[in-house]
XYZ file of C-alpha atoms in Angstrom:
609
model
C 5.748 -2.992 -4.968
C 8.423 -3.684 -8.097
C 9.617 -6.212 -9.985
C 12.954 -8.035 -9.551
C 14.498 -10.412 -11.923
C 17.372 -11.744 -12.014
C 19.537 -14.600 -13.904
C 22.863 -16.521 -13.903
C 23.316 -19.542 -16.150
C 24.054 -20.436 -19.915
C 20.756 -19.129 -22.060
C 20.817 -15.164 -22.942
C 20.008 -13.031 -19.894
C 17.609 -10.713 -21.807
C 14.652 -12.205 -22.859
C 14.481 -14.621 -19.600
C 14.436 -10.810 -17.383
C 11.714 -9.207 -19.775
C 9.605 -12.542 -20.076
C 10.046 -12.490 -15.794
C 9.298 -8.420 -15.684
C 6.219 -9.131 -17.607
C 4.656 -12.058 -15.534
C 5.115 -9.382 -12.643
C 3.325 -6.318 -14.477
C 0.471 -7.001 -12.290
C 2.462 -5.344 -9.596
C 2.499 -1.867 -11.693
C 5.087 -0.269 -12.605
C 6.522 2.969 -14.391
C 9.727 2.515 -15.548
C 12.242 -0.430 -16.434
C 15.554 -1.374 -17.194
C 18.551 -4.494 -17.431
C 21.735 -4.592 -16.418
C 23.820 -7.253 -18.351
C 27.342 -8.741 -18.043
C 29.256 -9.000 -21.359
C 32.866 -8.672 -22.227
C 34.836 -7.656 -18.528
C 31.544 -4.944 -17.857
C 28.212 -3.958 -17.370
C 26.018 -2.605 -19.865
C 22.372 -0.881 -18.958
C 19.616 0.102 -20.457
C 16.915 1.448 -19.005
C 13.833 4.232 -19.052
C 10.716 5.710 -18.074
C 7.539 4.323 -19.028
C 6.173 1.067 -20.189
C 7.753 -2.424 -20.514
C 7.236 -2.381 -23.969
C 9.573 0.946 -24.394
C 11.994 -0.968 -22.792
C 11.615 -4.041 -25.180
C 12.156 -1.737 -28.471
C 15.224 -0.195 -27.132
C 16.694 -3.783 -25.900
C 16.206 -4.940 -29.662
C 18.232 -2.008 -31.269
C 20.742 -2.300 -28.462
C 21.490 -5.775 -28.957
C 22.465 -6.443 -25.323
C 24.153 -9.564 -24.618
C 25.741 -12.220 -21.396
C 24.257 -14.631 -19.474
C 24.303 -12.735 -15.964
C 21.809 -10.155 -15.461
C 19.173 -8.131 -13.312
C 16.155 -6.429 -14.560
C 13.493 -4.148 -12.414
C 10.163 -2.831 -13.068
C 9.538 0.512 -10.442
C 7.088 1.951 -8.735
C 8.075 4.885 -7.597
C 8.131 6.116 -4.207
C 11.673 8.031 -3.861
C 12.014 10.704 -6.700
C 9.710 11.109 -10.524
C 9.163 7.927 -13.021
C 12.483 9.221 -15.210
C 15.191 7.519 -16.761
C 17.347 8.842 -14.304
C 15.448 7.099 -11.383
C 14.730 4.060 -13.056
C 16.566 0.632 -11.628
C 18.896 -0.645 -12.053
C 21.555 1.914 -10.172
C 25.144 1.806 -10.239
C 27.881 2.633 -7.607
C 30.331 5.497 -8.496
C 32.928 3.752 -11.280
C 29.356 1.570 -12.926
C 31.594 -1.573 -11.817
C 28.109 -2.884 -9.555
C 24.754 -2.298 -10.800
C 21.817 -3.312 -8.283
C 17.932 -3.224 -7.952
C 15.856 -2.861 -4.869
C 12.212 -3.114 -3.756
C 11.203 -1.092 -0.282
C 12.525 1.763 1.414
C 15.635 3.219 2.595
C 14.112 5.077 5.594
C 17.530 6.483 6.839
C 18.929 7.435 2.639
C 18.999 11.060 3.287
C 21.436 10.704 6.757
C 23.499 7.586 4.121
C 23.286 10.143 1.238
C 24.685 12.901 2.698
C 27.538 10.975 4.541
C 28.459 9.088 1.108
C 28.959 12.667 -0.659
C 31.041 13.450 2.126
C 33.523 10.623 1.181
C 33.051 11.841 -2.379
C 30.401 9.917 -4.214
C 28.247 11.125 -6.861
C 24.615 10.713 -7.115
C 23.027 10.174 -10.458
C 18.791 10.281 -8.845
C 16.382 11.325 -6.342
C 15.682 7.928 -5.243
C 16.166 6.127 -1.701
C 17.607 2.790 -3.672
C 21.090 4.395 -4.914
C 22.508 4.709 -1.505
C 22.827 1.102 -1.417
C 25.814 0.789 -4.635
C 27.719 3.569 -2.949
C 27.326 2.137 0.047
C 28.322 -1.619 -1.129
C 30.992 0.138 -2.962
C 32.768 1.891 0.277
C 32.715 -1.107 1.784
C 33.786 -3.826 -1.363
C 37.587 -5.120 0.033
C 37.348 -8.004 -2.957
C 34.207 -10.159 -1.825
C 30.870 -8.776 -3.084
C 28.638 -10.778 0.025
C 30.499 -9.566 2.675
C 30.144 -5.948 1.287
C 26.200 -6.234 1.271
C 26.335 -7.458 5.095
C 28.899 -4.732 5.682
C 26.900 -2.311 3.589
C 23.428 -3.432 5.729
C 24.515 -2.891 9.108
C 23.838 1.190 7.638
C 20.337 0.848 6.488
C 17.341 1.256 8.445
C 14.159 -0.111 6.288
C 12.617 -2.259 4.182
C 14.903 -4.116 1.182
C 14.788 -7.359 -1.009
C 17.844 -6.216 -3.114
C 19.815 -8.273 -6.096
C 23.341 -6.934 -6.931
C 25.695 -7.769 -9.386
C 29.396 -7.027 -10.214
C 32.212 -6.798 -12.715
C 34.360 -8.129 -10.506
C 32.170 -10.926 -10.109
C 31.300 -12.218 -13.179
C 29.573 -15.608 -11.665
C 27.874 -14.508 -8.869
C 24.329 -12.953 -8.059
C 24.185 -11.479 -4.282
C 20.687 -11.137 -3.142
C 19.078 -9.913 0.495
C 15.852 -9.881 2.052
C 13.971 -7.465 4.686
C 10.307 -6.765 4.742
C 10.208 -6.987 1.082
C 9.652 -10.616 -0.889
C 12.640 -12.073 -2.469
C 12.260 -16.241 -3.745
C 14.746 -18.155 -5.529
C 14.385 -20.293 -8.587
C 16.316 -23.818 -8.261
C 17.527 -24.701 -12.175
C 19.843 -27.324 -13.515
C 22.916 -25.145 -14.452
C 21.201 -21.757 -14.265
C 19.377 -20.029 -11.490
C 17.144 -17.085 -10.884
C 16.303 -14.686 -7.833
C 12.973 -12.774 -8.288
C 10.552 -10.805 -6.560
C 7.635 -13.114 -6.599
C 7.160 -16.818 -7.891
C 5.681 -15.888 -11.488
C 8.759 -14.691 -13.005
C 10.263 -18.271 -12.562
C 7.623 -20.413 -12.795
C 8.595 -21.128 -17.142
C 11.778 -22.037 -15.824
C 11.650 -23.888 -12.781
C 9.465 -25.057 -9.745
C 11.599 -25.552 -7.143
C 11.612 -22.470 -4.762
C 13.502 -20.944 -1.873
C 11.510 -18.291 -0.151
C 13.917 -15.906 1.702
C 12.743 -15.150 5.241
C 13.737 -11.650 6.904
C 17.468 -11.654 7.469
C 18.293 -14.231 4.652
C 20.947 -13.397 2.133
C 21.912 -15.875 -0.950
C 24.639 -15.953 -2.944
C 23.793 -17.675 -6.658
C 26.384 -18.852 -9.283
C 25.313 -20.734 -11.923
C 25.549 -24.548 -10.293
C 24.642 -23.826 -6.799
C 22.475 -21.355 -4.646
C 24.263 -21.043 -1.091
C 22.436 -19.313 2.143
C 23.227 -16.841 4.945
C 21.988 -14.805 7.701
C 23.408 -11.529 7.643
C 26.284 -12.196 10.313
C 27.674 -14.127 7.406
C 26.616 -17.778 9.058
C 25.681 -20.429 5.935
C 23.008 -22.381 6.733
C 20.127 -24.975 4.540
C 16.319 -24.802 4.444
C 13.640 -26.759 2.554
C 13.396 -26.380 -0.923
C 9.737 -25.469 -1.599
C 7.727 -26.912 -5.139
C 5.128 -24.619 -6.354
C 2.160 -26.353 -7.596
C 0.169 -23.296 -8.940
C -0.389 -22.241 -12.396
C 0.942 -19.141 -13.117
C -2.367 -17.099 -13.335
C -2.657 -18.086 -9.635
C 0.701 -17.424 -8.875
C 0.518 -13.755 -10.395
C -2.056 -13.661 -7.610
C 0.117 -15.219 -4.253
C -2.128 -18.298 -4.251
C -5.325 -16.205 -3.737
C -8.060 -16.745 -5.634
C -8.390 -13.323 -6.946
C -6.668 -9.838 -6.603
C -9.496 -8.420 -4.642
C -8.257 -11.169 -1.923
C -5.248 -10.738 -2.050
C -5.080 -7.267 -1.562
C -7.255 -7.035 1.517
C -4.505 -9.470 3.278
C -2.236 -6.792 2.056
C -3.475 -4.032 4.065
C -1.101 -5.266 7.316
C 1.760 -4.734 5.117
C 0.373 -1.482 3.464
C -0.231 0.029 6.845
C 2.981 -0.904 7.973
C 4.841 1.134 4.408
C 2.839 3.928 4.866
C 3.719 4.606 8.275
C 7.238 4.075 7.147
C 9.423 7.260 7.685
C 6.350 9.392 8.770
C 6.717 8.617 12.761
C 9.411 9.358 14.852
C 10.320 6.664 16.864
C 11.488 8.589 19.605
C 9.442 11.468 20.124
C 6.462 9.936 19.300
C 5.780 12.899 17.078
C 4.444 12.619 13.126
C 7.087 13.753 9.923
C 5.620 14.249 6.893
C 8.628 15.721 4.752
C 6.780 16.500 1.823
C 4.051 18.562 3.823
C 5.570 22.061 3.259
C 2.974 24.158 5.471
C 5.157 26.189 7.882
C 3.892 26.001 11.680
C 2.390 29.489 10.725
C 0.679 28.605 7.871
C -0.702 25.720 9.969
C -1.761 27.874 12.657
C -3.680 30.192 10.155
C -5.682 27.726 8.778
C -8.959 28.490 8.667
C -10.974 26.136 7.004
C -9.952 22.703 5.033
C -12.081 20.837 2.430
C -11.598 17.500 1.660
C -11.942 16.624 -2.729
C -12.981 12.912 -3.216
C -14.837 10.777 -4.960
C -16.556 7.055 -3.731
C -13.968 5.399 -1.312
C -11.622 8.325 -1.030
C -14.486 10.022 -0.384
C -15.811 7.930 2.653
C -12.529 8.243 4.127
C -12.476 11.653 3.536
C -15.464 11.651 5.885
C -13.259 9.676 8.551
C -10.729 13.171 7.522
C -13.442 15.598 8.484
C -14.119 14.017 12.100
C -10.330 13.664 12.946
C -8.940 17.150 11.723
C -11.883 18.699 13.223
C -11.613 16.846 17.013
C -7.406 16.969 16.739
C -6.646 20.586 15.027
C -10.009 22.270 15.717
C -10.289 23.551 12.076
C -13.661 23.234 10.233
C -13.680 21.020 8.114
C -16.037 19.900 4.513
C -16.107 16.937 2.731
C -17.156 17.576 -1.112
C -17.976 14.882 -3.594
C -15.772 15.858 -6.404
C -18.060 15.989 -9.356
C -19.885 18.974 -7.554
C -16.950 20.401 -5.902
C -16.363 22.551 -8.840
C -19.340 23.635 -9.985
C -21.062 24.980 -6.600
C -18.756 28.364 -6.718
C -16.845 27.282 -3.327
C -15.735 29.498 -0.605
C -12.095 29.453 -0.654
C -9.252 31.791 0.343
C -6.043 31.475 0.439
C -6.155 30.320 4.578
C -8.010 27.684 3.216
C -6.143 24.115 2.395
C -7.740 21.661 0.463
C -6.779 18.030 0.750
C -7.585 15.842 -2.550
C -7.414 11.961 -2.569
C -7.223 9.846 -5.104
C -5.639 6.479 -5.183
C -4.493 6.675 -8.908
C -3.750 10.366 -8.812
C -5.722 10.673 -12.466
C -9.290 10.641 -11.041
C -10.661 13.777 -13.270
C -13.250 14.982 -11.136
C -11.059 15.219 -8.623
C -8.018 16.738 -10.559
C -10.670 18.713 -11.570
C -11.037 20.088 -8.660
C -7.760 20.575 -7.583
C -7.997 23.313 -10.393
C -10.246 24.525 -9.110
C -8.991 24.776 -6.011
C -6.023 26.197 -7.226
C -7.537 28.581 -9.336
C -9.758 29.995 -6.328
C -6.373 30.650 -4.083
C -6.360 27.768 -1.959
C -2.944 25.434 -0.866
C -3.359 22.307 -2.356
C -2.158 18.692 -0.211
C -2.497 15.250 -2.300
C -3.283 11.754 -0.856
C -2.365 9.493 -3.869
C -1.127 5.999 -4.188
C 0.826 7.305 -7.367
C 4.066 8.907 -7.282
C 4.430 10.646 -10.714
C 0.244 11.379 -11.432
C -1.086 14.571 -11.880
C -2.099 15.128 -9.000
C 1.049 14.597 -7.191
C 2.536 16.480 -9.746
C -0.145 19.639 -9.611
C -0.490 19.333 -5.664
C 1.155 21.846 -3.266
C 2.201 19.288 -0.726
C 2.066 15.312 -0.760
C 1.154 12.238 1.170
C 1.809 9.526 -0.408
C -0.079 6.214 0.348
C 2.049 2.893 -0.143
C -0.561 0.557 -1.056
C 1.809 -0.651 -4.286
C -0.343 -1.580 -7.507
C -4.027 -2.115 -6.888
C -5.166 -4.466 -9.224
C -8.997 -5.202 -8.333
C -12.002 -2.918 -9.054
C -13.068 -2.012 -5.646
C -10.241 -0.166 -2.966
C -9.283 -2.210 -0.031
C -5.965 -1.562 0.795
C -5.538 1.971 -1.237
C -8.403 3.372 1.272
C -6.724 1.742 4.456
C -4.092 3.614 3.649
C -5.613 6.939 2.955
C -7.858 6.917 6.248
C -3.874 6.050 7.851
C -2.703 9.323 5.612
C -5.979 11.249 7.514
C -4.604 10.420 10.739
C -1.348 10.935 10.183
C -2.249 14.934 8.719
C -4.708 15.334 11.773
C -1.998 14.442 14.121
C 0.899 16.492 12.098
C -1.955 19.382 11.973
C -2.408 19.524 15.520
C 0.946 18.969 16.687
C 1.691 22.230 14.939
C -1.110 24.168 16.303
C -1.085 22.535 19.517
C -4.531 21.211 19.814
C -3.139 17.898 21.071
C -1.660 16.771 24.426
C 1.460 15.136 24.718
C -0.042 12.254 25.872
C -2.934 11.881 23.545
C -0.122 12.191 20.734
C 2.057 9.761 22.614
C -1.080 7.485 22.674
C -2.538 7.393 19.076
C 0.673 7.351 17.571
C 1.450 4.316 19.605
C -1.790 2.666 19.034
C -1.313 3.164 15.028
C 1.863 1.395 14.904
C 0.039 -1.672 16.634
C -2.289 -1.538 13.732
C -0.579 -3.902 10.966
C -0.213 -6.460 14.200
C -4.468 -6.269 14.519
C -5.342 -6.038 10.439
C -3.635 -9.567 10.590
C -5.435 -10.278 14.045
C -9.039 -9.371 11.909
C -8.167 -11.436 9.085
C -8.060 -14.463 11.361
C -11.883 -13.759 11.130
C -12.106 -14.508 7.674
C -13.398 -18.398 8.200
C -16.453 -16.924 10.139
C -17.291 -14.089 7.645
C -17.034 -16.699 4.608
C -19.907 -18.512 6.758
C -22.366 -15.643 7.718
C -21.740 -13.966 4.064
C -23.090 -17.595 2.032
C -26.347 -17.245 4.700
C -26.933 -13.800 3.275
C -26.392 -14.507 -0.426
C -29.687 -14.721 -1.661
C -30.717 -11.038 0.085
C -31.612 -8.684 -2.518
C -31.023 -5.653 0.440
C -28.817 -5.214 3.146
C -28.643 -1.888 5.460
C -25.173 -0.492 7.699
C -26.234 1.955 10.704
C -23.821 3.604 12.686
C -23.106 6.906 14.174
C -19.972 9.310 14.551
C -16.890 7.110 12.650
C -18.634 4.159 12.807
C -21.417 6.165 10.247
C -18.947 6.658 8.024
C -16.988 3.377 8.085
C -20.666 2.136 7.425
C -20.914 4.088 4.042
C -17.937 1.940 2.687
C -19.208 -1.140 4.075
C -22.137 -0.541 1.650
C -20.688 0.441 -1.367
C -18.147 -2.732 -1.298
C -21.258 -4.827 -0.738
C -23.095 -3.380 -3.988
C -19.985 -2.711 -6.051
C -19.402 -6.226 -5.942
C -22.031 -8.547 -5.072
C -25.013 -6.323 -6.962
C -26.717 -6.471 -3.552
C -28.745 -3.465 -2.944
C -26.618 -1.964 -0.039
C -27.786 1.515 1.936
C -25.609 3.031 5.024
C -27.612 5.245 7.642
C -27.084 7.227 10.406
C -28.427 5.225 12.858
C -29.660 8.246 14.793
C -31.866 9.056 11.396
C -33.753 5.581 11.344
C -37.146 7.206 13.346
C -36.727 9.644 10.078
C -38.076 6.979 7.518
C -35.246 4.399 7.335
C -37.517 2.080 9.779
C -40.049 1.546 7.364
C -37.455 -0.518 5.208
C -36.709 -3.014 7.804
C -38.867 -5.598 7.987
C -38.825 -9.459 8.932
C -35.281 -11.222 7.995
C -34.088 -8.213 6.714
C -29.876 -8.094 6.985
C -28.448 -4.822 9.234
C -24.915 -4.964 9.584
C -24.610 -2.370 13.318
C -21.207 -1.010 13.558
C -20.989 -0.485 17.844
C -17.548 0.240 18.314
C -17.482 4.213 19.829
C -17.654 4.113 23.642
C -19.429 7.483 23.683
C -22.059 6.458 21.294
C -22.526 2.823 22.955
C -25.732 2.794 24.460
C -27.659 4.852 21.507
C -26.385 2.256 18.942
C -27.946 -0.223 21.887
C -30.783 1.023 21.396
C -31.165 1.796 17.723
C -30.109 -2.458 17.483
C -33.336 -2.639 19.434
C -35.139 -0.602 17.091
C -34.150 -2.794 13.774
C -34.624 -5.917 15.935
C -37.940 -5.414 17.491
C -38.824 -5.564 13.528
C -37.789 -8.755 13.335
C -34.349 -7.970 11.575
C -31.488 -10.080 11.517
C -28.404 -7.976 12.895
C -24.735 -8.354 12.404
C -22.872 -6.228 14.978
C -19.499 -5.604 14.836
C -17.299 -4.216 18.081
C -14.484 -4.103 19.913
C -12.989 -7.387 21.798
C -13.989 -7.779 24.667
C -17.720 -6.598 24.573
C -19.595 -9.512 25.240
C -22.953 -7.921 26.020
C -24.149 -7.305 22.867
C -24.462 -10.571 21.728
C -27.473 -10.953 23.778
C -29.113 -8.016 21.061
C -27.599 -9.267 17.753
C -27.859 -12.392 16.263
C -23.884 -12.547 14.737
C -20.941 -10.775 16.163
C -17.762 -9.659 14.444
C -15.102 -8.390 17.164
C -12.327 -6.117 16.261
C -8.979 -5.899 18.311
C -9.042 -3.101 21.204
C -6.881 -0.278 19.741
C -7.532 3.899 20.353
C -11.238 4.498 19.864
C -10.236 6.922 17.288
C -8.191 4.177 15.276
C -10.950 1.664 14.750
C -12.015 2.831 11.272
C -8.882 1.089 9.769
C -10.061 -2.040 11.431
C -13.268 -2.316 11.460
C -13.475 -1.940 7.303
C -11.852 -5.156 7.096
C -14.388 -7.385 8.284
C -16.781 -5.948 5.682
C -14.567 -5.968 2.773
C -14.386 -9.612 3.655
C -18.323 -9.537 3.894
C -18.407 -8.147 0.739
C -15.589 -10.533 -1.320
C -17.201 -13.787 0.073
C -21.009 -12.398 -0.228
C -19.839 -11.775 -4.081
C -18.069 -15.525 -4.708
C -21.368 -16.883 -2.856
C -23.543 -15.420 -5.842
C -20.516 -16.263 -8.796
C -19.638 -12.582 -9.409
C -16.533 -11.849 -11.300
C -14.982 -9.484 -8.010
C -12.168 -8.358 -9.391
C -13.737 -6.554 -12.624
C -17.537 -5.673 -11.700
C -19.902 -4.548 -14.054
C -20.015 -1.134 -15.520
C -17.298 -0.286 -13.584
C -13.876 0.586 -14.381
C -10.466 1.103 -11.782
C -9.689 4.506 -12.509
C -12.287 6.583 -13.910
C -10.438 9.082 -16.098
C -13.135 11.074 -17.577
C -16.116 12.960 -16.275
């Protein structure tokens, strides 16, 4: 999740890229930098940090043309550092080129480019792509791209420019948003409609496979065999608040219909296609180590801490390691067992969370191996950790976590499947099975957002509650624990999750006529108790929402609404059934004219104690 600008016309290049960079700071970012055609070459500046550092150095450096590309990073592939910061060059700085996604196959590309004798200036996936453009560049700068992307496996929307090609922008699309920006005279190539919208409405959005070649006067189109070919020119009638937000009505939105693609980054590079087997390449643990483990505990505070619960279940059933769950703030201060077989796992989605990077001291401190979840490449966690995971959500802009926790419960899996592979806790073809079913997953987010329509309905019935309860047992218990705090984070409901196996224990005397209970009924082996506990809530004259798996058509006959989730591995269905109640949550919120993206007393990262 970056920011690509780009511009060919007659105006100065510079301040149209920084005015585009900063209509896309939304996306995050932590670094920057132009690259500008002016007298026969290209001229770069770029660095670490801020737009704004950027903008003082552009004014002393007095950069000038009227072709150039500008990026905003996020890192993923090597430290927020001048060094890594786009744009890149190719060996003799003769192309410069920026690039959102990832290179899954760099390191193989990397290695075989140094071989032919090119030099690598950074630790990032992106600068494979000059070198490789330049091995291939025979005198037309298109046809090296194609030639250059029949190497790469992964996800691009790259815009490169050349010396050599003083009136020509080459851009190409896969799995990673690149538009177009229609001008009189001038054009633009960006990585979302905001950047252009000053300039011009008139849009081509690139589809998967779509390269364009931009000169000043005309924008022509290709697939990447090299055939030309037209498409529909698309106006934008948006403002450019709502275009900073895809046409969603706030970020909250839009980032739950993000989680498909999230899923689908994270898994990225961590499963081998072949084998069927999990990679994580910045997990360090030897096989021994692994197999010495004798205890983990899991650091986390509110959403990273429910899905630290979903952690505990899954290391515990895969690996057979014991496993606790500790709320940050008390983490620390509870003298905890540790030793140095212990590992402790600490998630945070910002990676700046200071109870929790408190307690990674701690942790530390006490002997123990250290592994980070974190949605934040360069934070101090990922800096301070032993070993990484790293979530790509991209920037989270709302309040409350939607995709950022998807993504962590996906990083759970993906360590409880790694763990046990290692100590061999896991049959082939359970392996074979889960890590087949998870790479179905960004297919069935999508298939649950079709829901939405239904949810909006059922949420506007329940906007006037003042309580609202979530039972479920095993994952479904925890899963129910998020649903809640969305729901009160949000919409100021009161919102409680229970065990539903604890309701005879006191809960019961809560539930009384008309009262909401959202049942989560989606673990075969718990089934018929959650049956019965709907029973329970419903013979008090409760209303009940039940959500479970397609297919299960019995339990309508209990509840009085039914949210169905697709069929994936029993295991898997915390990652799918949390979307139906974020959406809960989001539409209960609109229904009573809350502000969801920036709640009350409540703040994204919370950097103090």
């Amino acid at each position: 999740m970056c920011g690509i600008v780009g511009y060919i016309g007659k105006q100065e290049a510079v301040p149209i890229l920084l005015d585009g960079l900063r209509r896309l700071e939304y996306r995050g970012y932590d670094s920057a930098g132009v690259t500008v055609y002016n007298q026969n070459k290209l001229n770069s500046c770029k660095t670490a940090g801020r737009l704004n550092k950027l903008e003082e150095m552009l004014q002393n450096s007095k950069l000038k043309g009227t072709l150039g590309i500008g990026h905003t990073r996020w890192a993923t592939h090597g430290r927020p550092s001048d060094r890594n910061a786009h744009p890149h060059f190719d060996c003799n700085q003769k192309l410069s080129l920026v690039h959102n996604g990832i290179i899954e196959n760099y390191i193989a590309l990397k290695e075989w480019l140094q071989e032919k004798g090119h030099i690598f200036n950074s630790e990032t996936d992106t600068e494979v792509l000059p070198h490789l453009i330049e091995e291939y560049y025979q005198g037309d700068l298109a046809e090296a791209v194609r030639q250059a992307l029949k190497k790469v496996d992964g996800a691009f929307g790259l815009v490169v420019i050349s010396d050599e090609h003083p009136g020509e922008i080459v851009a190409a699309r896969k799995s990673s948003p690149l538009i177009i920006g229609l001008g009189k005279s001038e054009n633009f190539v960006a990585s979302d409609i905001p950047a252009v919208l000053p300039y011009t409405r008139e849009i081509y959005i690139l589809e998967d496979g779509e390269m364009a070649v931009l000169t000043a006067d005309q924008v022509k189109l290709y697939d990447f065999s090299g055939s030309e070919h037209s498409k529909e020119i698309y106006h934008v009638e948006w403002d450019i608040t709502a275009a900073e937000k895809g046409g969603y009505e706030d970020f909250m939105l839009k980032e739950i219909h993000e989680q498909a693609k999230a899923v689908h980054d994270t898994l990225t590079g961590k499963v081998d296609p072949i084998e069927m087997k999990v990679q994580l390449p910045e997990v360090k643990l030897s096989a021994r180590e692994i197999g010495e483990l004798e205890k983990v505990q899991i650091v986390a505070c509110g959403t990273a801490y429910h899905a630290g619960m979903v952690g505990k279940y899954l290391i515990e059933k895969l690996a057979r390691i014991p496993v606790e769950v500790e709320v940050a703030s008390e983490f620390r201060y509870r003298d905890p067992m540790i030793s140095p077989k212990s590992l402790t796992i600490i998630i945070s989605q910002s990676g700046e969370t200071a109870d929790t990077l408190a307690g990674l001291r701690e942790a530390k401190r006490l002997g123990s191996r250290v592994l980070a979840i974190t949605n934040v490449v360069g934070s101090s966690v990922a800096r301070e950790a032993d070993d990484l995971i790293l979530t790509l959500a991209g920037p989270e802009i709302a309040v409350a976590s939607t995709k950022a926790y998807t993504t962590q419960l996906l990083s759970l899996y993906l360590l409880a499947i790694y763990l046990a592979q290692h100590r061999e806790t896991i049959s082939q073809n359970e392996r074979v099975g889960m890590v087949e079913a998870m790479l179905h997953l960004p297919g069935q987010i999508e298939k649950v957002l079709n829901t939405e329509t239904k949810i909006k309905e059922f949420a506007e019935d329940f906007k006037s509650c003042e309580d609202i309860f979530f039972i479920g047992r095993g994952l479904d218990y925890a899963v129910s624990l998020e649903g809640a705090l969305k729901l009160k984070e949000i919409s100021y409901i009161h919102a409680e999750a229970y065990a539903a196996g604890e309701l005879k224990h006191g809960t019961l005397a809560l539930i009384v006529e008309g009262v909401p209970v959202f049942a989560m009924a989606t673990q075969p082996e718990l089934y018929d108790k959650m049956i019965s506990n709907i029973k329970e809530v419903k013979a008090r004259d409760a209303t009940v929402v039940a959500l479970a798996v397609a297919g299960d058509h019995e339990i309508s006959k209990s509840v009085d609404y039914v949210i169905h989730i697709p069929v994936t591995h029993t295991m898997l269905t915390p990652i799918l059934s949390v979307v139906p109640l974020q959406l809960f949550a989001y539409y209960a919120a609109k229904a009573r004219g809350c502000d969801v993206d920036k709640p009350r007393n409540l703040a994204k990262s919370v950097t103090v104690e």
